[in-house]
PDB file of C-alpha atoms in Angstrom:
ATOM      1  CA  MET C 180     -75.802   4.021-103.095  1.00  0.00           C
ATOM      2  CA  GLU C 181     -78.361   4.449-100.330  1.00  0.00           C
ATOM      3  CA  ASN C 182     -78.996   7.581 -99.124  1.00  0.00           C
ATOM      4  CA  GLY C 183     -81.235   9.434 -96.516  1.00  0.00           C
ATOM      5  CA  ASP C 184     -81.515   8.941 -92.587  1.00  0.00           C
ATOM      6  CA  ASN C 185     -82.701   6.487 -90.721  1.00  0.00           C
ATOM      7  CA  SER C 186     -84.006   6.545 -87.026  1.00  0.00           C
ATOM      8  CA  ASP C 187     -83.115   2.740 -86.371  1.00  0.00           C
ATOM      9  CA  ASP C 188     -79.580   3.352 -87.782  1.00  0.00           C
ATOM     10  CA  ILE C 189     -77.193   2.901 -84.396  1.00  0.00           C
ATOM     11  CA  ILE C 190     -74.091   4.233 -86.466  1.00  0.00           C
ATOM     12  CA  ARG C 191     -74.139   6.977 -88.528  1.00  0.00           C
ATOM     13  CA  VAL C 192     -70.825   8.610 -90.148  1.00  0.00           C
ATOM     14  CA  GLN C 193     -71.496  11.754 -91.746  1.00  0.00           C
ATOM     15  CA  ASP C 194     -68.921  14.000 -94.160  1.00  0.00           C
ATOM     16  CA  LEU C 195     -65.978  12.395 -92.206  1.00  0.00           C
ATOM     17  CA  LEU C 196     -62.507  13.381 -93.234  1.00  0.00           C
ATOM     18  CA  VAL C 197     -59.116  12.221 -92.407  1.00  0.00           C
ATOM     19  CA  GLN C 198     -55.974  12.789 -93.983  1.00  0.00           C
ATOM     20  CA  PHE C 199     -52.326  12.115 -92.578  1.00  0.00           C
ATOM     21  CA  GLU C 200     -50.199  15.665 -93.209  1.00  0.00           C
ATOM     22  CA  GLU C 201     -50.687  16.514 -96.908  1.00  0.00           C
ATOM     23  CA  ARG C 202     -52.526  13.050 -97.885  1.00  0.00           C
ATOM     24  CA  VAL C 203     -56.552  12.738 -97.669  1.00  0.00           C
ATOM     25  CA  ILE C 204     -57.316   8.945 -96.544  1.00  0.00           C
ATOM     26  CA  LEU C 205     -61.057   9.376 -96.229  1.00  0.00           C
ATOM     27  CA  LYS C 206     -62.885  12.335 -97.936  1.00  0.00           C
ATOM     28  CA  LYS C 207     -65.553  12.836 -96.503  1.00  0.00           C
ATOM     29  CA  ILE C 208     -67.782   9.787 -96.458  1.00  0.00           C
ATOM     30  CA  ASN C 209     -71.142   8.998 -95.231  1.00  0.00           C
ATOM     31  CA  LEU C 210     -72.969   5.389 -93.918  1.00  0.00           C
ATOM     32  CA  ARG C 211     -74.529   4.128 -91.888  1.00  0.00           C
ATOM     33  CA  VAL C 212     -74.979   0.808 -89.730  1.00  0.00           C
ATOM     34  CA  GLY C 213     -78.874  -0.561 -88.990  1.00  0.00           C
ATOM     35  CA  ARG C 214     -79.127  -1.874 -85.424  1.00  0.00           C
ATOM     36  CA  GLY C 215     -78.940  -5.317 -85.371  1.00  0.00           C
ATOM     37  CA  GLU C 216     -77.771  -5.851 -88.345  1.00  0.00           C
ATOM     38  CA  THR C 217     -74.157  -7.618 -89.629  1.00  0.00           C
ATOM     39  CA  THR C 218     -72.406  -4.784 -91.884  1.00  0.00           C
ATOM     40  CA  VAL C 219     -69.486  -6.077 -93.814  1.00  0.00           C
ATOM     41  CA  ILE C 220     -66.709  -3.135 -95.048  1.00  0.00           C
ATOM     42  CA  LEU C 221     -65.174  -4.177 -98.109  1.00  0.00           C
ATOM     43  CA  GLY C 222     -61.886  -3.188 -99.831  1.00  0.00           C
ATOM     44  CA  GLY C 223     -58.484  -3.459-101.343  1.00  0.00           C
ATOM     45  CA  SER C 224     -55.307  -2.957 -99.088  1.00  0.00           C
ATOM     46  CA  GLY C 225     -55.354   0.397 -98.526  1.00  0.00           C
ATOM     47  CA  CYS C 226     -58.423   1.615 -99.133  1.00  0.00           C
ATOM     48  CA  GLY C 227     -59.125   2.975 -95.512  1.00  0.00           C
ATOM     49  CA  LYS C 228     -61.151   0.518 -94.349  1.00  0.00           C
ATOM     50  CA  SER C 229     -59.470   0.119 -91.219  1.00  0.00           C
ATOM     51  CA  THR C 230     -58.813   3.366 -90.548  1.00  0.00           C
ATOM     52  CA  LEU C 231     -62.295   3.997 -90.739  1.00  0.00           C
ATOM     53  CA  LEU C 232     -62.837   1.586 -87.941  1.00  0.00           C
ATOM     54  CA  ARG C 233     -60.234   2.697 -85.757  1.00  0.00           C
ATOM     55  CA  HIS C 234     -62.267   6.325 -85.850  1.00  0.00           C
ATOM     56  CA  ILE C 235     -65.657   4.583 -85.641  1.00  0.00           C
ATOM     57  CA  ILE C 236     -64.721   3.237 -82.075  1.00  0.00           C
ATOM     58  CA  GLY C 237     -62.867   6.589 -80.999  1.00  0.00           C
ATOM     59  CA  LEU C 238     -59.250   5.580 -81.478  1.00  0.00           C
ATOM     60  CA  ARG C 239     -58.410   8.815 -83.256  1.00  0.00           C
ATOM     61  CA  LYS C 240     -60.343  12.358 -84.032  1.00  0.00           C
ATOM     62  CA  PRO C 241     -60.971  12.818 -87.895  1.00  0.00           C
ATOM     63  CA  GLU C 242     -59.959  16.516 -89.433  1.00  0.00           C
ATOM     64  CA  GLY C 243     -63.742  16.493 -90.245  1.00  0.00           C
ATOM     65  CA  GLY C 244     -67.081  15.367 -89.905  1.00  0.00           C
ATOM     66  CA  SER C 245     -68.953  13.562 -87.380  1.00  0.00           C
ATOM     67  CA  ILE C 246     -69.392   9.960 -86.084  1.00  0.00           C
ATOM     68  CA  PHE C 247     -72.437   9.180 -84.032  1.00  0.00           C
ATOM     69  CA  ILE C 248     -73.313   5.593 -82.008  1.00  0.00           C
ATOM     70  CA  LYS C 249     -76.820   5.661 -80.440  1.00  0.00           C
ATOM     71  CA  GLY C 250     -77.295   9.471 -81.890  1.00  0.00           C
ATOM     72  CA  GLU C 251     -74.285  10.869 -80.184  1.00  0.00           C
ATOM     73  CA  ASP C 252     -71.224  12.502 -81.938  1.00  0.00           C
ATOM     74  CA  ILE C 253     -68.316  11.117 -80.567  1.00  0.00           C
ATOM     75  CA  THR C 254     -66.143  13.574 -81.675  1.00  0.00           C
ATOM     76  CA  GLU C 255     -67.591  15.287 -79.900  1.00  0.00           C
ATOM     77  CA  MET C 256     -66.771  13.634 -76.439  1.00  0.00           C
ATOM     78  CA  ASP C 257     -64.269  13.966 -73.948  1.00  0.00           C
ATOM     79  CA  GLU C 258     -62.597  11.205 -72.610  1.00  0.00           C
ATOM     80  CA  GLY C 259     -64.759  10.348 -69.632  1.00  0.00           C
ATOM     81  CA  GLN C 260     -67.846  10.395 -71.700  1.00  0.00           C
ATOM     82  CA  MET C 261     -66.501   8.256 -74.638  1.00  0.00           C
ATOM     83  CA  SER C 262     -64.720   5.295 -72.221  1.00  0.00           C
ATOM     84  CA  GLN C 263     -68.476   5.555 -71.026  1.00  0.00           C
ATOM     85  CA  LEU C 264     -69.619   4.943 -74.422  1.00  0.00           C
ATOM     86  CA  LEU C 265     -67.215   1.907 -74.885  1.00  0.00           C
ATOM     87  CA  ARG C 266     -68.323  -0.045 -71.700  1.00  0.00           C
ATOM     88  CA  LYS C 267     -71.118  -0.635 -74.500  1.00  0.00           C
ATOM     89  CA  VAL C 268     -69.227  -1.902 -77.592  1.00  0.00           C
ATOM     90  CA  GLY C 269     -66.609  -4.530 -78.089  1.00  0.00           C
ATOM     91  CA  VAL C 270     -63.449  -5.109 -80.093  1.00  0.00           C
ATOM     92  CA  VAL C 271     -61.933  -8.149 -82.062  1.00  0.00           C
ATOM     93  CA  PHE C 272     -58.672  -6.439 -82.922  1.00  0.00           C
ATOM     94  CA  GLN C 273     -56.728  -8.025 -86.099  1.00  0.00           C
ATOM     95  CA  SER C 274     -54.084  -9.406 -84.243  1.00  0.00           C
ATOM     96  CA  SER C 275     -56.118 -10.260 -81.226  1.00  0.00           C
ATOM     97  CA  ALA C 276     -54.394  -8.186 -78.709  1.00  0.00           C
ATOM     98  CA  LEU C 277     -54.628 -10.717 -75.733  1.00  0.00           C
ATOM     99  CA  PHE C 278     -51.685  -9.907 -72.841  1.00  0.00           C
ATOM    100  CA  ASN C 279     -49.061 -12.514 -73.347  1.00  0.00           C
ATOM    101  CA  SER C 280     -48.560 -12.050 -69.960  1.00  0.00           C
ATOM    102  CA  ILE C 281     -51.962 -13.348 -68.391  1.00  0.00           C
ATOM    103  CA  SER C 282     -54.332 -16.288 -68.679  1.00  0.00           C
ATOM    104  CA  VAL C 283     -56.436 -16.600 -71.025  1.00  0.00           C
ATOM    105  CA  GLY C 284     -58.758 -16.447 -68.703  1.00  0.00           C
ATOM    106  CA  ASP C 285     -57.700 -13.321 -67.233  1.00  0.00           C
ATOM    107  CA  ASN C 286     -57.574 -11.896 -70.298  1.00  0.00           C
ATOM    108  CA  VAL C 287     -61.567 -12.150 -70.230  1.00  0.00           C
ATOM    109  CA  ALA C 288     -62.065 -11.640 -67.366  1.00  0.00           C
ATOM    110  CA  LEU C 289     -60.062  -7.941 -67.402  1.00  0.00           C
ATOM    111  CA  PRO C 290     -62.974  -5.636 -68.593  1.00  0.00           C
ATOM    112  CA  LEU C 291     -65.125  -6.918 -66.055  1.00  0.00           C
ATOM    113  CA  ARG C 292     -62.628  -6.241 -63.237  1.00  0.00           C
ATOM    114  CA  GLU C 293     -61.701  -3.099 -64.813  1.00  0.00           C
ATOM    115  CA  HIS C 294     -65.447  -1.664 -65.414  1.00  0.00           C
ATOM    116  CA  THR C 295     -67.675  -3.780 -62.578  1.00  0.00           C
ATOM    117  CA  ARG C 296     -68.085  -4.438 -59.050  1.00  0.00           C
ATOM    118  CA  LEU C 297     -68.977  -7.696 -59.589  1.00  0.00           C
ATOM    119  CA  GLU C 298     -68.045 -10.681 -56.892  1.00  0.00           C
ATOM    120  CA  GLU C 299     -64.839 -11.948 -58.242  1.00  0.00           C
ATOM    121  CA  SER C 300     -66.635 -15.185 -58.181  1.00  0.00           C
ATOM    122  CA  THR C 301     -69.910 -14.016 -60.483  1.00  0.00           C
ATOM    123  CA  ILE C 302     -66.646 -13.033 -62.998  1.00  0.00           C
ATOM    124  CA  GLN C 303     -65.644 -16.522 -63.115  1.00  0.00           C
ATOM    125  CA  ILE C 304     -68.786 -17.840 -63.522  1.00  0.00           C
ATOM    126  CA  MET C 305     -68.980 -15.500 -66.612  1.00  0.00           C
ATOM    127  CA  THR C 306     -65.359 -16.075 -67.766  1.00  0.00           C
ATOM    128  CA  LYS C 307     -66.381 -19.367 -68.492  1.00  0.00           C
ATOM    129  CA  ILE C 308     -69.759 -18.844 -70.131  1.00  0.00           C
ATOM    130  CA  LYS C 309     -68.118 -16.861 -72.904  1.00  0.00           C
ATOM    131  CA  LEU C 310     -65.122 -19.239 -73.376  1.00  0.00           C
ATOM    132  CA  ASP C 311     -67.743 -21.742 -73.231  1.00  0.00           C
ATOM    133  CA  MET C 312     -69.624 -19.540 -76.296  1.00  0.00           C
ATOM    134  CA  VAL C 313     -66.487 -19.465 -78.476  1.00  0.00           C
ATOM    135  CA  GLY C 314     -65.622 -23.155 -78.312  1.00  0.00           C
ATOM    136  CA  LEU C 315     -62.620 -22.763 -75.443  1.00  0.00           C
ATOM    137  CA  SER C 316     -64.681 -24.310 -72.548  1.00  0.00           C
ATOM    138  CA  GLY C 317     -61.722 -25.627 -69.991  1.00  0.00           C
ATOM    139  CA  PHE C 318     -59.288 -23.181 -71.046  1.00  0.00           C
ATOM    140  CA  GLU C 319     -59.135 -20.643 -68.907  1.00  0.00           C
ATOM    141  CA  SER C 320     -56.072 -21.571 -67.748  1.00  0.00           C
ATOM    142  CA  PHE C 321     -53.809 -21.516 -70.630  1.00  0.00           C
ATOM    143  CA  MET C 322     -51.637 -19.076 -71.272  1.00  0.00           C
ATOM    144  CA  PRO C 323     -51.971 -16.971 -74.906  1.00  0.00           C
ATOM    145  CA  SER C 324     -49.028 -18.405 -76.828  1.00  0.00           C
ATOM    146  CA  GLU C 325     -50.180 -22.116 -76.019  1.00  0.00           C
ATOM    147  CA  LEU C 326     -53.361 -21.102 -78.277  1.00  0.00           C
ATOM    148  CA  SER C 327     -52.884 -21.396 -81.933  1.00  0.00           C
ATOM    149  CA  GLY C 328     -53.621 -18.272 -84.066  1.00  0.00           C
ATOM    150  CA  GLY C 329     -57.524 -19.381 -84.652  1.00  0.00           C
ATOM    151  CA  MET C 330     -57.967 -19.961 -80.966  1.00  0.00           C
ATOM    152  CA  LYS C 331     -56.036 -16.967 -80.034  1.00  0.00           C
ATOM    153  CA  LYS C 332     -58.788 -15.276 -82.369  1.00  0.00           C
ATOM    154  CA  ARG C 333     -61.853 -17.056 -80.367  1.00  0.00           C
ATOM    155  CA  ALA C 334     -60.378 -15.916 -77.224  1.00  0.00           C
ATOM    156  CA  ALA C 335     -60.680 -12.359 -78.793  1.00  0.00           C
ATOM    157  CA  PHE C 336     -63.925 -13.013 -79.285  1.00  0.00           C
ATOM    158  CA  ALA C 337     -64.609 -14.054 -75.840  1.00  0.00           C
ATOM    159  CA  ARG C 338     -62.920 -11.040 -73.997  1.00  0.00           C
ATOM    160  CA  ALA C 339     -64.702  -8.757 -76.781  1.00  0.00           C
ATOM    161  CA  ILE C 340     -68.131 -10.110 -75.699  1.00  0.00           C
ATOM    162  CA  SER C 341     -67.520 -10.101 -71.421  1.00  0.00           C
ATOM    163  CA  MET C 342     -69.236  -7.372 -70.949  1.00  0.00           C
ATOM    164  CA  ASP C 343     -72.235  -7.826 -73.531  1.00  0.00           C
ATOM    165  CA  PRO C 344     -72.028  -4.993 -75.542  1.00  0.00           C
ATOM    166  CA  GLU C 345     -74.559  -3.632 -77.948  1.00  0.00           C
ATOM    167  CA  ILE C 346     -71.834  -3.399 -81.030  1.00  0.00           C
ATOM    168  CA  LEU C 347     -69.098  -5.874 -81.576  1.00  0.00           C
ATOM    169  CA  PHE C 348     -65.960  -4.337 -84.113  1.00  0.00           C
ATOM    170  CA  CYS C 349     -63.889  -6.722 -85.904  1.00  0.00           C
ATOM    171  CA  ASP C 350     -60.883  -5.626 -87.678  1.00  0.00           C
ATOM    172  CA  GLU C 351     -59.907  -8.817 -90.573  1.00  0.00           C
ATOM    173  CA  PRO C 352     -60.951 -11.553 -87.844  1.00  0.00           C
ATOM    174  CA  SER C 353     -59.797 -13.976 -90.969  1.00  0.00           C
ATOM    175  CA  ALA C 354     -56.354 -12.334 -91.188  1.00  0.00           C
ATOM    176  CA  GLY C 355     -53.816 -15.016 -91.581  1.00  0.00           C
ATOM    177  CA  LEU C 356     -55.756 -17.913 -90.795  1.00  0.00           C
ATOM    178  CA  ASP C 357     -56.503 -21.184 -92.657  1.00  0.00           C
ATOM    179  CA  PRO C 358     -59.709 -21.283 -94.960  1.00  0.00           C
ATOM    180  CA  ILE C 359     -61.383 -23.752 -92.849  1.00  0.00           C
ATOM    181  CA  VAL C 360     -60.041 -21.977 -89.805  1.00  0.00           C
ATOM    182  CA  ALA C 361     -61.377 -18.892 -90.993  1.00  0.00           C
ATOM    183  CA  ALA C 362     -64.942 -20.507 -91.737  1.00  0.00           C
ATOM    184  CA  GLY C 363     -65.006 -21.530 -88.331  1.00  0.00           C
ATOM    185  CA  LEU C 364     -64.804 -17.796 -87.351  1.00  0.00           C
ATOM    186  CA  ASP C 365     -67.782 -17.355 -89.404  1.00  0.00           C
ATOM    187  CA  HIS C 366     -69.965 -19.177 -87.758  1.00  0.00           C
ATOM    188  CA  LEU C 367     -68.791 -18.039 -84.326  1.00  0.00           C
ATOM    189  CA  ILE C 368     -69.797 -14.523 -86.083  1.00  0.00           C
ATOM    190  CA  LEU C 369     -73.170 -15.914 -86.936  1.00  0.00           C
ATOM    191  CA  LYS C 370     -73.411 -17.407 -83.723  1.00  0.00           C
ATOM    192  CA  LEU C 371     -72.617 -14.815 -81.115  1.00  0.00           C
ATOM    193  CA  LYS C 372     -75.618 -12.575 -83.471  1.00  0.00           C
ATOM    194  CA  LYS C 373     -78.278 -14.787 -82.574  1.00  0.00           C
ATOM    195  CA  ALA C 374     -77.138 -15.178 -79.230  1.00  0.00           C
ATOM    196  CA  LEU C 375     -76.223 -11.896 -77.770  1.00  0.00           C
ATOM    197  CA  ARG C 376     -78.266  -9.875 -80.304  1.00  0.00           C
ATOM    198  CA  MET C 377     -75.961  -7.384 -81.069  1.00  0.00           C
ATOM    199  CA  THR C 378     -75.049  -5.200 -84.462  1.00  0.00           C
ATOM    200  CA  ILE C 379     -71.782  -6.117 -85.988  1.00  0.00           C
ATOM    201  CA  VAL C 380     -69.392  -4.389 -88.234  1.00  0.00           C
ATOM    202  CA  VAL C 381     -66.973  -6.696 -89.549  1.00  0.00           C
ATOM    203  CA  VAL C 382     -64.003  -4.866 -91.457  1.00  0.00           C
ATOM    204  CA  THR C 383     -62.597  -7.663 -94.815  1.00  0.00           C
ATOM    205  CA  HIS C 384     -61.389  -8.224 -98.005  1.00  0.00           C
ATOM    206  CA  GLU C 385     -62.395 -11.896 -97.831  1.00  0.00           C
ATOM    207  CA  MET C 386     -65.351 -12.244-100.208  1.00  0.00           C
ATOM    208  CA  ALA C 387     -66.289 -15.522 -98.997  1.00  0.00           C
ATOM    209  CA  SER C 388     -67.049 -14.239 -95.438  1.00  0.00           C
ATOM    210  CA  MET C 389     -69.103 -11.357 -96.713  1.00  0.00           C
ATOM    211  CA  TYR C 390     -71.194 -13.973 -98.531  1.00  0.00           C
ATOM    212  CA  LEU C 391     -71.870 -15.808 -95.267  1.00  0.00           C
ATOM    213  CA  ILE C 392     -71.812 -13.113 -92.883  1.00  0.00           C
ATOM    214  CA  ALA C 393     -73.215  -9.391 -93.987  1.00  0.00           C
ATOM    215  CA  ASP C 394     -76.590  -8.017 -94.023  1.00  0.00           C
ATOM    216  CA  ARG C 395     -75.291  -5.098 -95.225  1.00  0.00           C
ATOM    217  CA  VAL C 396     -71.644  -4.138 -97.354  1.00  0.00           C
ATOM    218  CA  ILE C 397     -70.490  -0.818 -97.758  1.00  0.00           C
ATOM    219  CA  MET C 398     -67.349  -0.826 -99.943  1.00  0.00           C
ATOM    220  CA  LEU C 399     -64.753   1.462-100.114  1.00  0.00           C
ATOM    221  CA  HIS C 400     -62.207   2.513-102.984  1.00  0.00           C
ATOM    222  CA  ASP C 401     -59.817   4.949-102.694  1.00  0.00           C
ATOM    223  CA  GLY C 402     -61.434   6.049-100.000  1.00  0.00           C
ATOM    224  CA  GLU C 403     -64.878   7.102-101.019  1.00  0.00           C
ATOM    225  CA  VAL C 404     -67.530   4.894-100.221  1.00  0.00           C
ATOM    226  CA  ILE C 405     -68.667   3.561-104.084  1.00  0.00           C
ATOM    227  CA  PHE C 406     -71.474   0.960-102.332  1.00  0.00           C
ATOM    228  CA  SER C 407     -73.948   0.946 -99.233  1.00  0.00           C
ATOM    229  CA  GLY C 408     -76.489  -1.196 -99.028  1.00  0.00           C
ATOM    230  CA  PRO C 409     -77.657  -5.252 -98.812  1.00  0.00           C
ATOM    231  CA  LYS C 410     -75.572  -8.092 -99.636  1.00  0.00           C
ATOM    232  CA  GLU C 411     -77.979  -8.692-102.577  1.00  0.00           C
ATOM    233  CA  LEU C 412     -78.002  -5.134-104.323  1.00  0.00           C
ATOM    234  CA  PHE C 413     -73.881  -5.538-104.007  1.00  0.00           C
ATOM    235  CA  GLN C 414     -73.837  -8.659-105.909  1.00  0.00           C
ATOM    236  CA  GLN C 415     -75.917  -7.397-108.830  1.00  0.00           C
ATOM    237  CA  SER C 416     -73.865  -3.771-108.629  1.00  0.00           C
ATOM    238  CA  GLU C 417     -72.283  -2.583-112.534  1.00  0.00           C
ATOM    239  CA  HIS C 418     -69.867  -0.514-110.223  1.00  0.00           C
ATOM    240  CA  PRO C 419     -66.712  -0.949-112.579  1.00  0.00           C
ATOM    241  CA  ARG C 420     -64.368  -1.385-108.817  1.00  0.00           C
ATOM    242  CA  VAL C 421     -67.462  -3.965-107.264  1.00  0.00           C
ATOM    243  CA  ARG C 422     -67.712  -6.000-110.464  1.00  0.00           C
ATOM    244  CA  GLN C 423     -63.380  -6.300-110.365  1.00  0.00           C
ATOM    245  CA  PHE C 424     -63.531  -7.347-106.722  1.00  0.00           C
ATOM    246  CA  ILE C 425     -66.090  -9.642-107.177  1.00  0.00           C
ATOM    247  CA  GLU C 426     -65.075 -11.385-110.187  1.00  0.00           C
ATOM    248  CA  ARG C 427     -61.236 -11.393-108.697  1.00  0.00           C
ATOM    249  CA  ARG C 428     -59.752 -10.046-111.886  1.00  0.00           C
ATOM    250  CA  PRO C 429     -56.136  -8.142-111.399  1.00  0.00           C
ATOM    251  CA  GLU C 430     -55.435  -4.569-111.896  1.00  0.00           C
ATOM    252  CA  GLU C 431     -54.505  -4.129-115.572  1.00  0.00           C
ATOM    253  CA  TYR C 432     -50.795  -1.724-116.116  1.00  0.00           C
ATOM    254  CA  SER C 433     -49.645  -0.202-119.321  1.00  0.00           C
ATOM    255  CA  GLU C 434     -46.624  -0.704-120.774  1.00  0.00           C
ATOM    256  CA  ALA C 435     -46.123   2.859-119.460  1.00  0.00           C
ATOM    257  CA  GLU C 436     -46.637   2.635-116.033  1.00  0.00           C
ATOM    258  CA  ILE C 437     -44.616  -0.784-116.353  1.00  0.00           C
ATOM    259  CA  GLY C 438     -41.474   1.219-117.191  1.00  0.00           C
ATOM    260  CA  LYS C 439     -41.956   3.500-114.907  1.00  0.00           C
ATOM    261  CA  TYR C 440     -42.089   1.275-112.123  1.00  0.00           C
ATOM    262  CA  ALA C 441     -39.055  -0.708-113.624  1.00  0.00           C
ATOM    263  CA  ARG C 442     -37.048   2.513-114.501  1.00  0.00           C
ATOM    264  CA  ALA C 443     -37.812   3.442-110.190  1.00  0.00           C
ATOM    265  CA  LEU C 444     -36.666   0.088-108.767  1.00  0.00           C
ATOM    266  CA  THR C 445     -33.328  -0.036-110.912  1.00  0.00           C
ATOM    267  CA  ALA C 446     -32.721   4.100-110.269  1.00  0.00           C
ATOM    268  CA  ASP C 447     -29.564   4.850-108.145  1.00  0.00           C
TER     269      ASP C 447
END
């Protein structure tokens, strides 16, 4: 696991503590994201990876620790400062989070209308460019309900890059999609990184996606970072949980654990 600080880090998380009531979700974790890299945050269901992402983009304040984006600690920012910083950030949510009451084009144009003083004609041109970049040229007038799941994700990518962000966050972009459509999104991420020279952070549990798009890998387990480093070193890791994840081996339960679970299911 890597240690130390690096002046080229665009994101740095230091001793981050997150808990809900008495349950600790993230246990004073430390990690970094290098500028211009694609970093994949891996882990099983419930390991805390989406919770980590929500804190990095400022949707919730942690119970302890610091989160530095471009050298600024967002845990100390007020709402106005955070809003200003987020103009340099794009987010693709797991559910796509498109507004169903407006067209695809208006969804993509919304950040430009809200946060810039551009002429409407310029906004329309930029919207068309972004939709073309994600393979949705000509779909400006469609409503989100008229799109397939994969097309909705592409529209969400177009909206996320509408302001030409320096950092793009993607939460489980392949969730609920078939392997062919998911592979298309992986290639879209590679295309956008090359075209826009962004730093990209992707939360996923899909190993195929990680192998294709990652420069660096961070793996969480039980609220802790168990690996942080280049993709090539991740593949060579001997950490038991990393090996289990790579080799796709199921959990092994003792007879006592199975009996306890069965009794809980049949209890009145």
